[in-house]
Coordinates of C-alpha atoms in Angstrom, one line a residue:
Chain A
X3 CA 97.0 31.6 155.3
X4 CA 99.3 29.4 157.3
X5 CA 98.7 29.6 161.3
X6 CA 102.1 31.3 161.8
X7 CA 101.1 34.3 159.3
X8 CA 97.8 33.9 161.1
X9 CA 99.6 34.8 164.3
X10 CA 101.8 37.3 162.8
X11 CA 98.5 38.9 161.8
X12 CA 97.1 39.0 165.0
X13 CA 99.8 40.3 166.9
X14 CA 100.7 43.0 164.6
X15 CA 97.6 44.1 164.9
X16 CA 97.6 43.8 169.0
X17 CA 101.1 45.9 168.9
X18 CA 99.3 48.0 166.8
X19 CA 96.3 48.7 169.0
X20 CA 98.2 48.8 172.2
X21 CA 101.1 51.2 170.7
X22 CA 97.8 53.5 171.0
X23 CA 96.4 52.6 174.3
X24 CA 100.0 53.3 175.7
X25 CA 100.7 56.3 173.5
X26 CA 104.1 54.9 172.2
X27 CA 104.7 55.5 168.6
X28 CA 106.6 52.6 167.1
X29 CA 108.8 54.2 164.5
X30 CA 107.3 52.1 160.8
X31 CA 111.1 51.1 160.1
X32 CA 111.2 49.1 163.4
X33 CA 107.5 47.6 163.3
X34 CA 108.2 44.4 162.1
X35 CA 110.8 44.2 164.7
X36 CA 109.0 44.9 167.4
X37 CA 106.3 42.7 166.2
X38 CA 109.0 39.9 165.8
X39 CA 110.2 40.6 169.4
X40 CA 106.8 40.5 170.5
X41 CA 106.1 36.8 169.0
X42 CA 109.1 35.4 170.5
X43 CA 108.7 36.6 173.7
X44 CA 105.4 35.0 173.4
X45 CA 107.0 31.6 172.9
X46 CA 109.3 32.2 175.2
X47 CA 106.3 33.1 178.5
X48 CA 104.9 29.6 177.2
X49 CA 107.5 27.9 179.2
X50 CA 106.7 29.1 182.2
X51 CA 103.0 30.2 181.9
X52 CA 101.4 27.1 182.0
X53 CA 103.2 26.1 185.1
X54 CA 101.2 25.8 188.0
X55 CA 102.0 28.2 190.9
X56 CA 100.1 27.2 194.0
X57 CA 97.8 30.6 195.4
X58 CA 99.4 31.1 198.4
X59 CA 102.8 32.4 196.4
X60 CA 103.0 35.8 196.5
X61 CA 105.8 38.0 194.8
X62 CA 108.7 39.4 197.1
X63 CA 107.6 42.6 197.7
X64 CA 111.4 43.4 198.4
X65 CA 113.5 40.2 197.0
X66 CA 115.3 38.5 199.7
X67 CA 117.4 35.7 198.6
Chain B
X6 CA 158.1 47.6 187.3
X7 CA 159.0 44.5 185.9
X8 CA 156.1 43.1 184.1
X9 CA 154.1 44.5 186.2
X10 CA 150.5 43.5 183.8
X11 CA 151.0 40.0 184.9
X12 CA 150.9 40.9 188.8
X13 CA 147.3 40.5 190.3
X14 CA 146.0 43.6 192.8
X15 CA 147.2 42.0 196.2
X16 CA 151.2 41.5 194.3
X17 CA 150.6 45.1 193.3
X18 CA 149.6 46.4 196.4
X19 CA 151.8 44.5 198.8
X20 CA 154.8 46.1 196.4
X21 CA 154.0 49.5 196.7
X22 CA 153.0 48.8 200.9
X23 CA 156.5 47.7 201.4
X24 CA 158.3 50.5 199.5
X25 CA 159.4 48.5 196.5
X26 CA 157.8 50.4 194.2
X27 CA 155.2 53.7 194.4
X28 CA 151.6 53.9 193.5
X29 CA 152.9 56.8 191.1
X30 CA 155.0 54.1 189.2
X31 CA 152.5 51.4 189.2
X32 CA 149.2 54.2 187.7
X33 CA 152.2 55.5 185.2
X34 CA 152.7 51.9 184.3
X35 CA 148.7 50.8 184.1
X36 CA 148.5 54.6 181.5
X37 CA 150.9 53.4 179.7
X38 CA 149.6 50.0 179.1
X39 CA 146.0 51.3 178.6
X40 CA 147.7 53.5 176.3
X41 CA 149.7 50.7 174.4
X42 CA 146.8 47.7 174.8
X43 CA 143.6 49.2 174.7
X44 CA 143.6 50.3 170.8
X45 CA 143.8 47.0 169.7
X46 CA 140.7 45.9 172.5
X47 CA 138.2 48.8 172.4
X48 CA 137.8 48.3 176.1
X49 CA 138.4 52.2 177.9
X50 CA 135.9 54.5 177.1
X51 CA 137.4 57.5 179.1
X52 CA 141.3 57.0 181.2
X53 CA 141.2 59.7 183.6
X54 CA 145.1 59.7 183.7
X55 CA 144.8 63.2 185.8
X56 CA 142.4 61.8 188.6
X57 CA 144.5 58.9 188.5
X58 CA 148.0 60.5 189.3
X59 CA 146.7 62.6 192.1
X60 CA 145.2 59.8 193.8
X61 CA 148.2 57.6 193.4
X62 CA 150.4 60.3 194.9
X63 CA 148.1 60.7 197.9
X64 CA 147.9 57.2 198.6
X65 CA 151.8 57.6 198.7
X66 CA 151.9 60.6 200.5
X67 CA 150.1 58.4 203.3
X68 CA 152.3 55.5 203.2
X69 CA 155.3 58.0 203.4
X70 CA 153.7 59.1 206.9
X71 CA 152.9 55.8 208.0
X72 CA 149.0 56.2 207.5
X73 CA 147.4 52.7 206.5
X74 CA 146.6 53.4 203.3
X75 CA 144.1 50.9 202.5
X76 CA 143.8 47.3 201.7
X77 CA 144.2 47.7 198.0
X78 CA 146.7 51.1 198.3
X79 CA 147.8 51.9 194.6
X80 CA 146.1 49.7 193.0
X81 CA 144.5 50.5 189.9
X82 CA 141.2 49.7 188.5
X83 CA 138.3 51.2 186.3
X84 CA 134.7 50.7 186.4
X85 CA 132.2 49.6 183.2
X86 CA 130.6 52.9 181.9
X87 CA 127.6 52.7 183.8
X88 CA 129.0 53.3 187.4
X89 CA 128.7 56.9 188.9
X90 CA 132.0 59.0 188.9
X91 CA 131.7 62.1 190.5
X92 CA 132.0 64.7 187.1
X93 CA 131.7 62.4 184.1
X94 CA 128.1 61.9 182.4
X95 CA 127.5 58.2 183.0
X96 CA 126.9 56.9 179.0
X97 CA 125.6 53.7 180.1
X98 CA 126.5 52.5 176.8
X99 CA 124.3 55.1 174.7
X100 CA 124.1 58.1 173.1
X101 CA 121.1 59.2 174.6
X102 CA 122.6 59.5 178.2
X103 CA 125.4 61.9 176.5
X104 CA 122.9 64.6 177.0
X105 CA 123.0 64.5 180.8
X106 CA 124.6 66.4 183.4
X107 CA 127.6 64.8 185.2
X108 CA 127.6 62.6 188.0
X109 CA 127.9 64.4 191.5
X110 CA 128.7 61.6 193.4
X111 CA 130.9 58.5 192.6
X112 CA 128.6 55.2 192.8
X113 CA 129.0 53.4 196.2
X114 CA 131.2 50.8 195.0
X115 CA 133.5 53.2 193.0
X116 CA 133.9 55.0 196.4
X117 CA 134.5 52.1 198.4
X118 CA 137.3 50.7 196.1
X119 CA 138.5 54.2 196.4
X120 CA 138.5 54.3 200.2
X121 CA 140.0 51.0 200.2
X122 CA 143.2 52.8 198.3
X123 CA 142.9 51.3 194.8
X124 CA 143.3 54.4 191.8
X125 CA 140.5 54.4 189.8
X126 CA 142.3 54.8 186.2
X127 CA 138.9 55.1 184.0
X128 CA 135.7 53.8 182.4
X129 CA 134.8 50.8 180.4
X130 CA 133.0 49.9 177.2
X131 CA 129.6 47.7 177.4
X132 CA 126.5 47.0 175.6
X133 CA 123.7 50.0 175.5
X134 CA 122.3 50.1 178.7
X135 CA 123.7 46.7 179.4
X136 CA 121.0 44.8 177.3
X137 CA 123.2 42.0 175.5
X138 CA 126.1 39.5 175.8
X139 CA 128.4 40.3 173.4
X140 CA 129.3 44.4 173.8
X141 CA 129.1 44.9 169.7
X142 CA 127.7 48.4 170.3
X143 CA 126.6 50.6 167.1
X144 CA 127.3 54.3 169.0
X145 CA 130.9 53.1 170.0
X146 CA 132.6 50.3 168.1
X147 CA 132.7 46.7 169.6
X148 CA 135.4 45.2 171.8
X149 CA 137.5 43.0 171.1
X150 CA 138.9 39.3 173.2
X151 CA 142.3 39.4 174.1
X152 CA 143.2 36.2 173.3
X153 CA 141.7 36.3 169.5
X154 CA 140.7 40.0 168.9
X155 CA 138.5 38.5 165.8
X156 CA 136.5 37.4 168.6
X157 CA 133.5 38.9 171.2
X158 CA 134.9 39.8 174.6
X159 CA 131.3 38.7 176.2
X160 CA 129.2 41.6 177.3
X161 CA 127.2 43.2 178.3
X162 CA 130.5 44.1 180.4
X163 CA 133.0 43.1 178.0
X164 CA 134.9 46.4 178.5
X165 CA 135.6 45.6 182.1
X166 CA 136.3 41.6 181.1
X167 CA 138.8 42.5 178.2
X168 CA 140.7 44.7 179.8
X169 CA 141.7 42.9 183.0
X170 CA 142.6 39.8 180.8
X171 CA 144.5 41.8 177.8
X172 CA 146.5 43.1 181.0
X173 CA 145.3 46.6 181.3
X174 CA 144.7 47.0 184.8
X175 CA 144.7 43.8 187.1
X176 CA 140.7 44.7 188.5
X177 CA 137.9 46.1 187.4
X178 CA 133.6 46.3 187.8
X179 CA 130.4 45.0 185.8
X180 CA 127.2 44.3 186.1
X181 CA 125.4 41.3 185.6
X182 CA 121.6 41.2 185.4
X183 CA 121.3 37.8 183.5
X184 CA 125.0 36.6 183.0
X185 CA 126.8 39.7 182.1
X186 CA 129.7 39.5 184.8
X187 CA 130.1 35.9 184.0
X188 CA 129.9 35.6 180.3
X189 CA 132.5 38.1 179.8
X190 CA 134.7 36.4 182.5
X191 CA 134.5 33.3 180.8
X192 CA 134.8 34.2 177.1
X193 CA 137.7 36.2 178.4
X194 CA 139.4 33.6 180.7
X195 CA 139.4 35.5 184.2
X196 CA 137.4 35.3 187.2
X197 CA 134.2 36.9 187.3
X198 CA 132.4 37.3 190.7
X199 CA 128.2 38.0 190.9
X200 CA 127.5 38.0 194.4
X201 CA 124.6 37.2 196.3
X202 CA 121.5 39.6 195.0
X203 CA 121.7 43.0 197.5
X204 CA 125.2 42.2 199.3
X205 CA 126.7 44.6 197.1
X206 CA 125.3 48.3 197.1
X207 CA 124.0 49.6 193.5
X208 CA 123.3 53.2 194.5
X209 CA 125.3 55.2 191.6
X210 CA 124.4 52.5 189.3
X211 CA 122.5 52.9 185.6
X212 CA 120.2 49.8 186.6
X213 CA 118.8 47.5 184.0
X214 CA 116.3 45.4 185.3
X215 CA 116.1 46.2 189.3
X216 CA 114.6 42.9 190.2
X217 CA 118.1 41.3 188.7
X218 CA 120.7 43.7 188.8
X219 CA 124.1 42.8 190.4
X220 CA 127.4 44.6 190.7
X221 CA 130.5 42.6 191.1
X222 CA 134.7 42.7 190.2
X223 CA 136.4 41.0 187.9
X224 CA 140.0 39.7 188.3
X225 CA 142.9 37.1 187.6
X226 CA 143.3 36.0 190.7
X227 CA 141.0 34.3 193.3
X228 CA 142.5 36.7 196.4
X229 CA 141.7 39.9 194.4
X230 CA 138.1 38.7 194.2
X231 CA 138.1 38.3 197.5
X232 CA 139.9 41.6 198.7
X233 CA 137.6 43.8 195.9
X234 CA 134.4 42.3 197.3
X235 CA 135.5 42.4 201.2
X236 CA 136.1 46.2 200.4
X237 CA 133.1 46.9 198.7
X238 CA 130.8 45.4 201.2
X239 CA 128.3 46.7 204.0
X240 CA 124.9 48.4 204.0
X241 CA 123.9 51.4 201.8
X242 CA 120.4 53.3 202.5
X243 CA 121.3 54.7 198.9
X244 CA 120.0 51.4 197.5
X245 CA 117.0 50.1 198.6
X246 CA 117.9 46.3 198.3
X247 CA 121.3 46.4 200.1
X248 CA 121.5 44.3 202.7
X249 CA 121.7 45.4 206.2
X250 CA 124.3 42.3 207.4
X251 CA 127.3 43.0 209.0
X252 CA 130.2 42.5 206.1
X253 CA 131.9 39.1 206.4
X254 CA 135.6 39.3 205.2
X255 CA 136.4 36.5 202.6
X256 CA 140.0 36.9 201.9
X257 CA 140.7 35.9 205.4
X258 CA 138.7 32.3 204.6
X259 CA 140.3 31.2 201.4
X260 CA 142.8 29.0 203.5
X261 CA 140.3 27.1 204.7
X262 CA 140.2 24.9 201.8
X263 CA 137.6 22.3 200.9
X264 CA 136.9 21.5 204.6
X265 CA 133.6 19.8 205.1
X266 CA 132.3 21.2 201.7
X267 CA 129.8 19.0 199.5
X268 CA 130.2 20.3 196.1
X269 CA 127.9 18.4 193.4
X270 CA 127.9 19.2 188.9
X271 CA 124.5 20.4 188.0
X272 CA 122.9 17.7 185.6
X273 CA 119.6 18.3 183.4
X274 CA 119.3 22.0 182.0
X275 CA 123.4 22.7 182.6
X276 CA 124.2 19.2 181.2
X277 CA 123.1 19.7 177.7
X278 CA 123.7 22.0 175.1
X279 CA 127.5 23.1 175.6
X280 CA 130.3 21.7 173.4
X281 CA 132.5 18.8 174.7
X282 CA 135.6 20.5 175.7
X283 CA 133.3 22.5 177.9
X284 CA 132.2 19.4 179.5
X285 CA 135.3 18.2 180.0
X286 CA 136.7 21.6 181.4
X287 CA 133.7 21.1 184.0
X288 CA 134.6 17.4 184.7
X289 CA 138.4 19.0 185.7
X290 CA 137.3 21.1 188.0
X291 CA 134.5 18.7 189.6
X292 CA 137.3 16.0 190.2
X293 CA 139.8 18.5 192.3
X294 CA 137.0 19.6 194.0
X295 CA 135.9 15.7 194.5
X296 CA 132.5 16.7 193.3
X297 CA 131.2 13.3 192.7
X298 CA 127.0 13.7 193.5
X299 CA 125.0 14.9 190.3
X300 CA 121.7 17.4 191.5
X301 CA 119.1 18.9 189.3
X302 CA 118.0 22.4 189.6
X303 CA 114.4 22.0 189.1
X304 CA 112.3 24.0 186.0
X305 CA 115.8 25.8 185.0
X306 CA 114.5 26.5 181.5
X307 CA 111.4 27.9 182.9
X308 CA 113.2 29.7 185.1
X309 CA 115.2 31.4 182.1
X310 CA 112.2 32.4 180.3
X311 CA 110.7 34.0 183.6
X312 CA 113.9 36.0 183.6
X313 CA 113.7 37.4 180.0
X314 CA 110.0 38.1 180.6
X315 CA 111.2 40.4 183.9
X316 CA 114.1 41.8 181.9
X317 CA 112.5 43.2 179.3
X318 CA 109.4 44.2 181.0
X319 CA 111.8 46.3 183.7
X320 CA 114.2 47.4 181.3
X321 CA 111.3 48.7 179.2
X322 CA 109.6 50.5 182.2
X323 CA 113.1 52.2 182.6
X324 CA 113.8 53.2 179.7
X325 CA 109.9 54.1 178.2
X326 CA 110.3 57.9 178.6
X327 CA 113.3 57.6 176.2
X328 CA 112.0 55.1 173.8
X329 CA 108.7 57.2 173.3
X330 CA 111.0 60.5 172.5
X331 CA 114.2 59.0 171.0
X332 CA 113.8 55.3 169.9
X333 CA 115.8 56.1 166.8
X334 CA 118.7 57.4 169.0
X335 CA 118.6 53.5 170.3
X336 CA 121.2 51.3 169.1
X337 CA 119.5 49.1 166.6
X338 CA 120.5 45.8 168.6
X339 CA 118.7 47.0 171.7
X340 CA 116.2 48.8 170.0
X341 CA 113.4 46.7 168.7
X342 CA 114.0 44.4 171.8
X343 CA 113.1 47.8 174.4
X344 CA 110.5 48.3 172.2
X345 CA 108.4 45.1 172.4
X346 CA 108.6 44.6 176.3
X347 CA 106.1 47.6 176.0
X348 CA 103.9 44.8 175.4
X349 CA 104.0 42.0 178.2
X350 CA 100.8 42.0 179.6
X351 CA 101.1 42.4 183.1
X352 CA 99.5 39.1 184.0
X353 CA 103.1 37.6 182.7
X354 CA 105.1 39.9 184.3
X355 CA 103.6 39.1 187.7
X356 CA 103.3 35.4 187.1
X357 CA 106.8 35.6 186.1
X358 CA 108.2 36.7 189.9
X359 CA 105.1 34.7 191.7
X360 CA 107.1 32.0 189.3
X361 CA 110.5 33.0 190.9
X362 CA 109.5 33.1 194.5
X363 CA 108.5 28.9 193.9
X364 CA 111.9 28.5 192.1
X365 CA 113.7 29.9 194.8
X366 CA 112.2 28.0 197.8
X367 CA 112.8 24.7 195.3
X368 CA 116.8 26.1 195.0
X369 CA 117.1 26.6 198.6
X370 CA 116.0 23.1 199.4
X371 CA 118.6 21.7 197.1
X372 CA 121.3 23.8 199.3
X373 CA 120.1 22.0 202.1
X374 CA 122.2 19.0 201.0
X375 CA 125.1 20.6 199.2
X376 CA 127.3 23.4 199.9
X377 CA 128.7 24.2 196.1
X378 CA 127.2 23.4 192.6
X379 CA 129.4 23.3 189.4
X380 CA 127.8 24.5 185.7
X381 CA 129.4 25.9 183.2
X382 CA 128.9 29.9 182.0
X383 CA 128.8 29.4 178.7
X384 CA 127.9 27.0 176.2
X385 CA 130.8 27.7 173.9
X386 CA 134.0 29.4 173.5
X387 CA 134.2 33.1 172.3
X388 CA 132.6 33.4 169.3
X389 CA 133.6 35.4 166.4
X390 CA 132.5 39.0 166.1
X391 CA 130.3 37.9 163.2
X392 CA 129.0 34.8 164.8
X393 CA 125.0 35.1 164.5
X394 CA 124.0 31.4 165.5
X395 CA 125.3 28.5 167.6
X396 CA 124.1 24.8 167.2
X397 CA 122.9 23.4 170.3
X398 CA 121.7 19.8 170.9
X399 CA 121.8 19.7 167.5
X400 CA 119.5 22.6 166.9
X401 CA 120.5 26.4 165.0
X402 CA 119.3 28.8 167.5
X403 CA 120.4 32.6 168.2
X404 CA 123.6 33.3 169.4
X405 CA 123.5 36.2 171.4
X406 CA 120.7 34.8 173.7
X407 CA 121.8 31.5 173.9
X408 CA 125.4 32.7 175.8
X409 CA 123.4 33.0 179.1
X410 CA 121.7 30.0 178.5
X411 CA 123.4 28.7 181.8
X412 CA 124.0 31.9 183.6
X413 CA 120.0 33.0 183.4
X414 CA 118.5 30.5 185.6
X415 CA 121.1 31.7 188.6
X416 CA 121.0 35.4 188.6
X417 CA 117.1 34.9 188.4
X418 CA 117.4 33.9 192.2
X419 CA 120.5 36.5 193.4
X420 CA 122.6 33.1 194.3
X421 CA 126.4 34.0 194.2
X422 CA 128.3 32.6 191.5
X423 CA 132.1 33.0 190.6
X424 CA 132.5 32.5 186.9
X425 CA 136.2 30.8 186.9
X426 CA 138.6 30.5 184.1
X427 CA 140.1 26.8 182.4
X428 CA 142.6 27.5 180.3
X429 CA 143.0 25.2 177.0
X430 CA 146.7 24.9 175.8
X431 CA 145.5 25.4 172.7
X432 CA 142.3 26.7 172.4
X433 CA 140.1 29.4 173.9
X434 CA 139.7 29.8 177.8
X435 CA 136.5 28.1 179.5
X436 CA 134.6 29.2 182.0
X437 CA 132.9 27.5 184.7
X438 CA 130.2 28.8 187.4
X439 CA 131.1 27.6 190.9
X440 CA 127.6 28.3 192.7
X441 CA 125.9 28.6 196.2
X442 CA 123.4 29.6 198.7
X443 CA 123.0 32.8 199.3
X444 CA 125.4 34.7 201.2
X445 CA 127.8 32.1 201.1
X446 CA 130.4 33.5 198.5
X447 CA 133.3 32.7 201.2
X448 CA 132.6 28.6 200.2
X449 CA 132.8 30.0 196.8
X450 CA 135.9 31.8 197.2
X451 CA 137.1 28.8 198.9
X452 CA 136.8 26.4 196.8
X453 CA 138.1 28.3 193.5
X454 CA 141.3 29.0 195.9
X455 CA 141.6 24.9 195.7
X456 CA 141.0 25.2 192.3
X457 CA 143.9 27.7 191.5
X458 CA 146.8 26.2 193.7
X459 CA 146.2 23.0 191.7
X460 CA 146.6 24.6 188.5
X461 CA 143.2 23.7 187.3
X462 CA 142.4 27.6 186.6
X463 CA 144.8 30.3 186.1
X464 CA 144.0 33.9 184.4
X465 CA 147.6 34.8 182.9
X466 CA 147.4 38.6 181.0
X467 CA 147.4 38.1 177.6
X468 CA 149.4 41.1 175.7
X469 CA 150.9 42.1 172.8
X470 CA 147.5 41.6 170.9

């Protein structure tokens, strides 16, 4: 098993499990999809999640630019 | 009317002010060319030629008795399917919404255009629920670019884009939430304004992704951006974000010129990735403007990914109800995507805006030394309908996404940007993003009025597709 099927495993299984938790049905023709989405949206928070954001920043509760 | 397509709002409206022409004439005029045009662009989803011809005739019935009519008396305009008007069901680009009641109340905007005389003519195509940047939509058909109709029109309000540049009616509404005022506009070649986040009211709106969502005009001329937004501003308890400022008129300001502006080209993220000509539009514009300084927007690619991450977790959120009971009555492009921001867990959704409120204080710093900053909107020309990839710095990624690769990073923050049109003598139009601090869309406005008496943009009607 390569580390990308590896992943693909354990996502589909986490879409799986949570697609119960949050009671929405994924219809089985859009499953891999989803699961697809789900994996590059992963990728995608990389960029920014491992960015350091000092404490004291706090969301806007109301965005004023 | 004499070719009356090619006149921009303020031409229009000044005509039918002074008694050369009637508001009548000029809505029979804009039915007829929607009637003509729009088969070959896909762009109206409903004309409401009725509505239309009783407005325009009590807009002249108060010009015949010396009543001001409003600032943009006769002209007419139509609004992308997901604004409010009073007795339509507001589609939003599905067929799921087609189940709803009708509207009671026009959206803000629609009402303020209204007030401000303009003849609302109908409603335009987009992309379901406005999630995508191309309006190919699987319920109603895709529309098509004026100026190559084998090509995208942008989206997600490419309804609203292709019609003012195929010459349909001279102004029109979107929404952008990522880029999709300003990636129409500039696969299109008109002008394309997002204003600052809140300055314009939403309330009426289909939103998207709240945290992002912008309404704004689109037009072919830098004074009808000006006089749209002027008329649509000022507070709105209906929307929770509006601002509460005072408006500020910006049509008054455009003669002001480049007067003590410091305009600077965005290098790092918006300096890569776009095709030469592009480059080379943007070098144009920066040497009119005598934008010589280079600045960085700092973490823009991070900044893009935060933004997806909000989108799709928001647009999700909105939409879960729907996606739980009809996800096959989703169009298949927006589908799968809804579906999977189900599951962001919420520790990236919140470090995603903890992430923006850094990014913004680092943007305003950078406004502390500059007034304007140039990027381009997109990183190509329009794109053929079946275009599915784009090559950039040399890599094969996804089209679709990859067109707000340099609108993203802006909208994230709610800074104003005007989306204005090059025009290539023979090629496709370009479009490039003259940005600022917030609230400042008059130094905007300004400086594309520069821009346009040089000749450096223009946003000529294209008919006869």
């Amino acid at each position: 098993m390569t580390q990308s099927d590896a992943e693909w495993q354990a996502i589909a299984a986490y879409v799986d499990q949570m697609a119960t938790m949050i009671e929405l049905p994924i219809p089985p023709e859009c499953r891999e999809g989803v699961i697809a989405n789900v994996m590059r949206t992963k990728a995608i928070a990389q960029l920014f999640l491992d960015f350091p954001v000092p404490d004291e920043v706090e969301i806007a509760p109301t965005f004023d630019p | 009317m004499q070719n009356w397509e090619q006149m921009d709002a303020i031409a229009i409206t000044t005509a039918v002010q002074t008694g050369e022409t009637t508001a009548r004439a000029v809505t029979e005029a804009a039915l007829q060319q929607i009637e003509v045009g729009n088969p070959a662009l896909n762009a109206f989803t409903e004309v409401l030629a009725e509505q239309a011809l009783a407005s325009a005739d009590a807009v002249d019935g108060a010009i015949a008795q010396g009543k001001d009519a409003g600032p943009l008396a006769g002209v007419p305009f139509a609004v992308k399917d997901l604004y409010d008007v009073s007795g339509m069901t507001t589609l939003a680009g599905s067929k799921i919404n087609r189940d709803n009641p009708p509207a009671t109340q026009d959206a803000t905007a629609v009402a303020r255009l209204k007030q401000a005389g303009a003849i609302l003519v109908g409603t335009l195509h987009m992309d379901e629920y406005a999630y995508g940047f191309v309006t190919i939509n699987s319920h109603y058909g895709a529309t098509y670019n004026p100026h190559d109709v084998s090509r995208v029109a942008g989206g997600s309000s490419g309804g609203s884009a292709a019609a003012v540049a195929g010459g349909l009616i001279p102004l029109s509404l979107g929404t952008d939430t990522n880029g999709s005022i300003r990636v129409p506009a500039s696969l299109c070649g008109i002008l394309g304004l997002k204003p600052t986040y809140g300055r314009l009211s939403r309330a009426g709106v289909a939103l998207f992704s709240t945290s992002l969502d912008h309404v704004g005009p689109f037009a072919r001329s830098v004074r009808d951006i000006a006089a749209s937004f002027d008329a649509m501003q000022g507070a709105d308890l209906r929307d929770p974000i509006c601002t509460e400022r005072s408006p500020e008129p910006t049509l008054p300001q455009l003669p002001q010129g480049l007067n003590e502006l410091t305009i600077a080209v965005a290098d790092d993220h918006f300096a890569t990735g776009a095709s030469p000509d592009i480059f080379a539009a943007l070098e144009t514009v920066a040497k009119t403007l005598n934008a010589e300084k280079r600045v960085t927007i700092p973490e823009a690619k991070r900044a893009r990914a935060a933004a997806y991450i909000i989108t799709s977790c928001e647009g999700t959120n909105l939409h879960f109800s729907r996606l739980k009971e009809r996800p096959m009555d989703f169009d298949p492009a927006t589908r799968d995507r809804f579906l999977s921001g189900a599951f962001i867990p919420g520790h990236w959704y919140t470090q995603a805006q903890r992430f923006r409120r850094w990014y913004r204080d680092r943007v305003r710093e950078l406004f502390e030394q500059v007034d304007l900053i140039l990027a381009p909107t997109t990183p190509c020309v329009a794109p053929k309908l079946e275009q599915q990839t784009l090559v950039i710095d040399g890599e094969e990624v996804l089209l679709r996404p990859n067109l707000g690769l340099y609108t993203q990073p802006l909208s994230f923050i709610g800074l104003p940007v005007l989306s204005v049109p090059v025009q290539q003598p023979d090629g496709l139009p370009i479009g490039i993003q003259i940005i600022a601090a917030p609230y400042q869309e008059a130094k905007i406005l300004r400086a594309a009025a520069v821009l346009e008496a040089a000749g450096v943009i223009a946003a000529p009607a294209v008919v006869g597709h």
